[in-house]
Coordinates of C-alpha atoms and ligand atoms in Angstrom, one line a residue:
X1 CA 94.2 -150.8 -66.6
X2 CA 97.8 -152.1 -66.7
X3 CA 100.2 -149.8 -68.6
X4 CA 101.0 -151.8 -71.7
X5 CA 104.4 -150.0 -71.9
X6 CA 105.4 -151.9 -68.7
X7 CA 104.7 -155.2 -70.7
X8 CA 106.6 -154.2 -73.8
X9 CA 110.4 -154.7 -73.1
X10 CA 112.0 -151.7 -74.6
X11 CA 115.3 -152.7 -73.1
X12 CA 115.6 -155.6 -75.6
X13 CA 116.8 -154.4 -79.1
X14 CA 114.8 -155.7 -82.0
X15 CA 116.4 -157.0 -85.1
X16 CA 113.1 -157.2 -87.2
X17 CA 113.4 -155.4 -90.5
X18 CA 111.9 -151.9 -90.8
X19 CA 108.2 -152.2 -92.0
X20 CA 107.8 -155.7 -90.8
X21 CA 104.3 -156.7 -89.7
X22 CA 105.7 -158.3 -86.6
X23 CA 105.8 -154.9 -84.9
X24 CA 102.1 -154.5 -85.2
X25 CA 101.4 -157.9 -83.8
X26 CA 103.7 -157.3 -80.9
X27 CA 102.0 -154.0 -80.2
X28 CA 98.5 -155.6 -80.3
X29 CA 99.6 -158.4 -77.9
X30 CA 101.1 -156.1 -75.4
X31 CA 98.1 -153.8 -75.5
X32 CA 95.7 -156.6 -75.1
X33 CA 97.5 -158.0 -72.1
X34 CA 97.7 -154.5 -70.6
X35 CA 94.0 -154.0 -71.1
X36 CA 93.1 -157.5 -69.7
X37 CA 95.3 -156.6 -66.7
X38 CA 97.2 -159.9 -66.9
X39 CA 100.3 -159.6 -64.7
X40 CA 103.6 -160.9 -66.2
X41 CA 103.8 -163.7 -63.6
X42 CA 100.4 -165.1 -64.8
X43 CA 101.3 -165.2 -68.5
X44 CA 103.5 -167.6 -70.4
X45 CA 104.3 -167.1 -74.0
X46 CA 105.8 -169.9 -76.2
X47 CA 107.3 -169.4 -79.6
X48 CA 108.8 -171.6 -82.3
X49 CA 111.6 -170.8 -84.8
X50 CA 111.5 -168.0 -87.3
X51 CA 111.3 -164.2 -87.2
X52 CA 108.0 -164.5 -85.2
X53 CA 110.0 -166.6 -82.6
X54 CA 111.5 -163.5 -81.2
X55 CA 108.2 -162.1 -80.0
X56 CA 108.4 -163.3 -76.4
X57 CA 111.8 -161.7 -76.1
X58 CA 110.1 -158.3 -76.1
X59 CA 107.3 -159.1 -73.7
X60 CA 107.5 -158.8 -70.0
X61 CA 106.0 -162.2 -69.1
X62 CA 107.5 -165.8 -68.9
X63 CA 108.9 -166.3 -72.4
X64 CA 110.0 -169.6 -73.8
X65 CA 111.6 -169.8 -77.3
X66 CA 111.2 -173.4 -78.2
X67 CA 111.9 -175.7 -81.3
X68 CA 110.8 -175.5 -84.9
X69 CA 107.1 -176.2 -85.2
X70 CA 106.8 -177.1 -81.5
X71 CA 105.4 -174.2 -79.5
X72 CA 102.0 -175.8 -79.2
X73 CA 103.1 -179.0 -77.3
X74 CA 105.1 -176.8 -75.0
X75 CA 102.2 -174.4 -74.4
X76 CA 99.7 -177.2 -73.9
X77 CA 102.0 -178.9 -71.4
X78 CA 102.3 -175.6 -69.4
X79 CA 98.5 -175.1 -69.4
X80 CA 97.9 -178.6 -68.2
X81 CA 100.5 -178.2 -65.4
X82 CA 99.2 -174.8 -64.3
X83 CA 95.7 -174.0 -65.5
X84 CA 95.7 -170.7 -63.8
X85 CA 98.2 -169.3 -66.4
X86 CA 97.2 -167.4 -69.5
X87 CA 99.1 -169.3 -72.1
X88 CA 99.8 -167.9 -75.6
X89 CA 101.7 -169.8 -78.3
X90 CA 103.3 -168.0 -81.3
X91 CA 104.4 -169.3 -84.7
X92 CA 105.1 -168.2 -88.2
X93 CA 103.2 -169.8 -91.1
X94 CA 106.1 -172.1 -91.9
X95 CA 106.5 -173.0 -88.2
X96 CA 102.8 -173.5 -87.5
X97 CA 101.3 -174.8 -90.7
X98 CA 104.4 -176.5 -92.2
X99 CA 106.8 -178.1 -89.7
X100 CA 104.1 -178.0 -86.9
X101 CA 101.2 -179.0 -89.1
X102 CA 100.6 -182.3 -87.2
X103 CA 100.6 -180.4 -83.9
X104 CA 98.3 -177.8 -85.4
X105 CA 95.6 -180.4 -86.4
X106 CA 95.8 -182.5 -83.3
X107 CA 95.7 -179.5 -80.9
X108 CA 92.3 -178.8 -82.5
X109 CA 91.0 -182.1 -81.5
X110 CA 92.0 -181.5 -77.8
X111 CA 90.8 -177.9 -77.4
X112 CA 93.0 -176.9 -74.6
X113 CA 92.3 -173.5 -73.3
X114 CA 95.2 -171.5 -74.9
X115 CA 95.6 -168.9 -77.6
X116 CA 97.7 -169.5 -80.8
X117 CA 98.8 -166.5 -82.8
X118 CA 100.3 -167.3 -86.2
X119 CA 102.3 -164.6 -88.1
X120 CA 101.4 -165.4 -91.7
X121 CA 103.5 -163.8 -94.5
X122 CA 103.8 -166.6 -97.1
X123 CA 107.5 -167.1 -96.7
X124 CA 110.2 -168.4 -94.4
X125 CA 111.6 -164.9 -93.7
X126 CA 114.4 -165.9 -91.4
X127 CA 116.0 -168.2 -93.9
X128 CA 115.7 -165.8 -96.8
X129 CA 112.3 -166.2 -98.2
X130 CA 111.5 -169.8 -99.3
X131 CA 107.8 -170.4 -100.1
X132 CA 105.8 -171.4 -97.0
X133 CA 102.5 -173.4 -96.9
X134 CA 100.4 -170.2 -97.2
X135 CA 102.0 -168.9 -100.4
X136 CA 99.6 -169.1 -103.3
X137 CA 100.4 -171.4 -106.3
X138 CA 101.9 -169.5 -109.3
X139 CA 103.1 -166.5 -107.4
X140 CA 106.7 -165.5 -107.5
X141 CA 108.1 -163.3 -104.8
X142 CA 111.6 -162.0 -105.5
X143 CA 113.1 -164.8 -103.3
X144 CA 111.9 -167.6 -105.6
X145 CA 113.6 -168.6 -108.8
X146 CA 110.4 -170.1 -110.3
X147 CA 106.7 -169.4 -109.5
X148 CA 105.5 -171.4 -106.5
X149 CA 104.5 -174.9 -107.5
X150 CA 102.4 -175.9 -104.5
X151 CA 98.9 -175.1 -103.6
X152 CA 98.4 -173.1 -100.5
X153 CA 96.9 -174.2 -97.2
X154 CA 93.9 -172.3 -95.9
X155 CA 94.6 -171.9 -92.2
X156 CA 91.1 -170.8 -91.3
X157 CA 89.4 -173.7 -93.0
X158 CA 92.0 -176.1 -91.6
X159 CA 91.4 -174.8 -88.1
X160 CA 87.6 -175.1 -88.4
X161 CA 88.0 -178.6 -89.8
X162 CA 90.5 -179.6 -86.9
X163 CA 88.1 -178.6 -84.1
X164 CA 89.4 -175.2 -82.9
X165 CA 86.6 -173.5 -81.0
X166 CA 87.6 -169.9 -81.7
X167 CA 88.9 -169.1 -85.2
X168 CA 90.0 -165.6 -86.3
X169 CA 92.1 -163.6 -88.7
X170 CA 93.7 -160.3 -88.1
X171 CA 95.9 -157.8 -90.0
X172 CA 99.2 -156.6 -88.6
X173 CA 98.6 -153.1 -89.8
X174 CA 95.2 -152.9 -88.1
X175 CA 96.5 -153.0 -84.6
X176 CA 93.3 -151.8 -82.9
X177 CA 91.2 -154.4 -84.5
X178 CA 93.8 -157.2 -83.9
X179 CA 94.1 -156.2 -80.2
X180 CA 90.4 -156.7 -79.8
X181 CA 90.5 -160.2 -81.4
X182 CA 93.5 -161.1 -79.1
X183 CA 91.5 -160.0 -76.0
X184 CA 88.6 -162.1 -77.0
X185 CA 90.7 -165.1 -77.9
X186 CA 92.4 -164.9 -74.4
X187 CA 89.1 -164.7 -72.6
X188 CA 87.6 -167.5 -74.8
X189 CA 87.4 -170.9 -73.0
X190 CA 89.1 -173.3 -75.4
X191 CA 91.7 -173.3 -78.1
X192 CA 91.8 -170.1 -80.2
X193 CA 93.6 -169.6 -83.5
X194 CA 94.4 -166.1 -84.7
X195 CA 95.9 -166.2 -88.2
X196 CA 97.6 -162.7 -88.8
X197 CA 98.3 -161.4 -92.2
X198 CA 101.8 -160.1 -91.6
X199 CA 103.5 -158.5 -94.5
X200 CA 107.2 -159.3 -94.9
X201 CA 108.4 -156.4 -97.1
X202 CA 111.8 -157.9 -97.5
X203 CA 111.1 -161.3 -99.1
X204 CA 107.4 -161.4 -100.0
X205 CA 107.1 -158.7 -102.7
X206 CA 103.7 -160.1 -103.8
X207 CA 101.6 -160.1 -100.7
X208 CA 102.4 -156.5 -99.7
X209 CA 100.6 -154.3 -97.2
X210 CA 99.0 -152.5 -100.1
X211 CA 97.9 -155.7 -101.8
X212 CA 96.3 -156.9 -98.7
X213 CA 94.5 -153.7 -98.1
X214 CA 92.8 -153.9 -101.5
X215 CA 91.2 -157.2 -100.6
X216 CA 90.7 -157.0 -96.9
X217 CA 87.1 -156.8 -95.5
X218 CA 86.0 -156.8 -92.0
X219 CA 83.5 -159.4 -90.9
X220 CA 80.1 -158.0 -89.9
X221 CA 79.8 -158.0 -86.1
X222 CA 76.1 -158.7 -86.3
X223 CA 76.6 -162.0 -88.1
X224 CA 80.0 -163.0 -86.8
X225 CA 81.3 -164.7 -84.8
X226 CA 79.0 -167.5 -85.4
X227 CA 78.6 -171.0 -84.1
X228 CA 77.4 -172.1 -87.5
X229 CA 80.5 -173.7 -88.8
X230 CA 79.1 -173.9 -92.4
X231 CA 78.8 -170.1 -92.5
X232 CA 82.4 -169.8 -91.1
X233 CA 83.6 -172.1 -93.8
X234 CA 81.9 -170.0 -96.5
X235 CA 83.8 -166.9 -95.4
X236 CA 87.0 -168.8 -95.0
X237 CA 86.8 -170.1 -98.6
X238 CA 85.9 -166.8 -100.2
X239 CA 88.5 -166.3 -102.9
X240 CA 87.5 -162.8 -103.8
X241 CA 87.6 -161.1 -100.4
X242 CA 90.1 -161.5 -97.5
X243 CA 88.0 -161.5 -94.5
X244 CA 89.4 -160.5 -91.1
X245 CA 87.7 -160.8 -87.7
X246 CA 86.3 -163.7 -85.8
X247 CA 84.9 -166.4 -88.0
X248 CA 83.8 -168.8 -85.5
X249 CA 83.4 -169.2 -81.7
X250 CA 82.0 -172.0 -79.6
X251 CA 82.5 -171.5 -75.9
X252 CA 80.3 -174.5 -75.1
X253 CA 82.7 -177.0 -76.5
X254 CA 84.3 -179.1 -73.8
X255 CA 88.0 -178.4 -73.3
X256 CA 90.6 -181.0 -72.8
X257 CA 91.0 -180.0 -69.2
X258 CA 87.3 -180.6 -68.6
X259 CA 87.4 -184.0 -70.3
X260 CA 90.5 -185.0 -68.3
X261 CA 88.8 -183.9 -65.0
X262 CA 85.8 -186.1 -65.8
X263 CA 88.1 -189.1 -66.4
X264 CA 89.9 -188.4 -63.0
X265 CA 86.7 -188.2 -61.2
X266 CA 85.2 -191.3 -62.7
X267 CA 88.4 -193.3 -62.0
X268 CA 89.8 -191.7 -58.9
X269 CA 92.3 -194.5 -58.4
X270 CA 93.9 -193.6 -61.8
X271 CA 94.6 -190.1 -60.6
X272 CA 98.4 -189.8 -59.9
X273 CA 97.7 -187.5 -57.0
X274 CA 95.4 -190.1 -55.4
X275 CA 97.8 -193.0 -55.7
X276 CA 99.0 -194.2 -52.2
X277 CA 102.7 -194.0 -51.9
X278 CA 103.0 -195.6 -48.4
X279 CA 101.0 -197.7 -46.0
X280 CA 99.9 -196.5 -42.6
X281 CA 103.3 -197.2 -41.2
X282 CA 105.0 -195.2 -43.8
X283 CA 106.4 -198.1 -45.8
X284 CA 106.4 -197.7 -49.6
X285 CA 103.5 -199.5 -51.2
X286 CA 105.5 -200.1 -54.4
X287 CA 108.4 -202.6 -54.5
X288 CA 111.0 -201.2 -56.9
X289 CA 113.8 -203.3 -55.7
X290 CA 113.9 -205.4 -58.9
X291 CA 114.3 -202.2 -61.0
X292 CA 117.1 -201.0 -58.7
X293 CA 118.8 -204.3 -58.8
X294 CA 118.8 -204.1 -62.6
X295 CA 120.5 -200.7 -62.4
X296 CA 123.1 -202.1 -60.0
X297 CA 124.1 -205.0 -62.3
Ligands
LIG1 FE1 109.9 -159.3 -90.9 FE2 110.5 -160.5 -93.2 FE3 112.4 -159.1 -91.9 FE4 111.5 -161.5 -90.9 S1 112.6 -161.1 -93.0 S2 111.9 -159.6 -89.8 S3 109.3 -161.4 -91.5 S4 110.4 -158.3 -92.8

């Protein structure tokens, strides 16, 4: 087993607030990568903007801090370019379910083989606690002048509806449980969402660690994960209990990479790598003189 301490970059100083759930998520990721023995040069981690965006800074792997709401397209591009990489995308709830909501839904339709971890704390912590898409209507953390006016998004139900082939929820303060979910998500063939309940003790004074712990229940491993999407929806929409664990897993679903390979094998002449660039004498097969002449004008 790889020593996870060699994956965690202790030389980079963290500016996360004391008690932030981000620490637990970071710990779970580094432990999972260590136990899966994924070397740093075989792992690429992409983040968006927000407190969660700093996560790759602390991990000894390729780390790319991208744009607000955009870690998924970057991560998908990297996986398509180099399928041998383990690719992880990281967002906050505002980044992933707000600004990046279009990418979130459409990534589900493609089912590229990557893992998406979303730090979900109900607020935009980096910009002082505005309501994010996962804050419940009517609640008023100390950062809001009025109770929240908008209904919340249910990320588990949205992922199921969008086509994610692995859908899970973890809790940042249950690192051992979260680590196991991350390991399974990375091993899973297809797009995996892990929504992580991540208390922000500074700005979300409603969804605290203690409040979460009153409602959290762990899914029964004998029944879940399931390939029965109706059962997964039932648990996702349960308003009384806050279930954590793997709701749904369908490794049989074709990935985007597999679909694309089929296209290329059916239409080999369309494959860029199969296009002839020159004839037998080495002369280019494409005449680009007209394009060049336009540039020279
Ligand atoms: Fe964590 Fe909230 Fe501080 Fe951001 S503002 S680092 S989410 S506690």
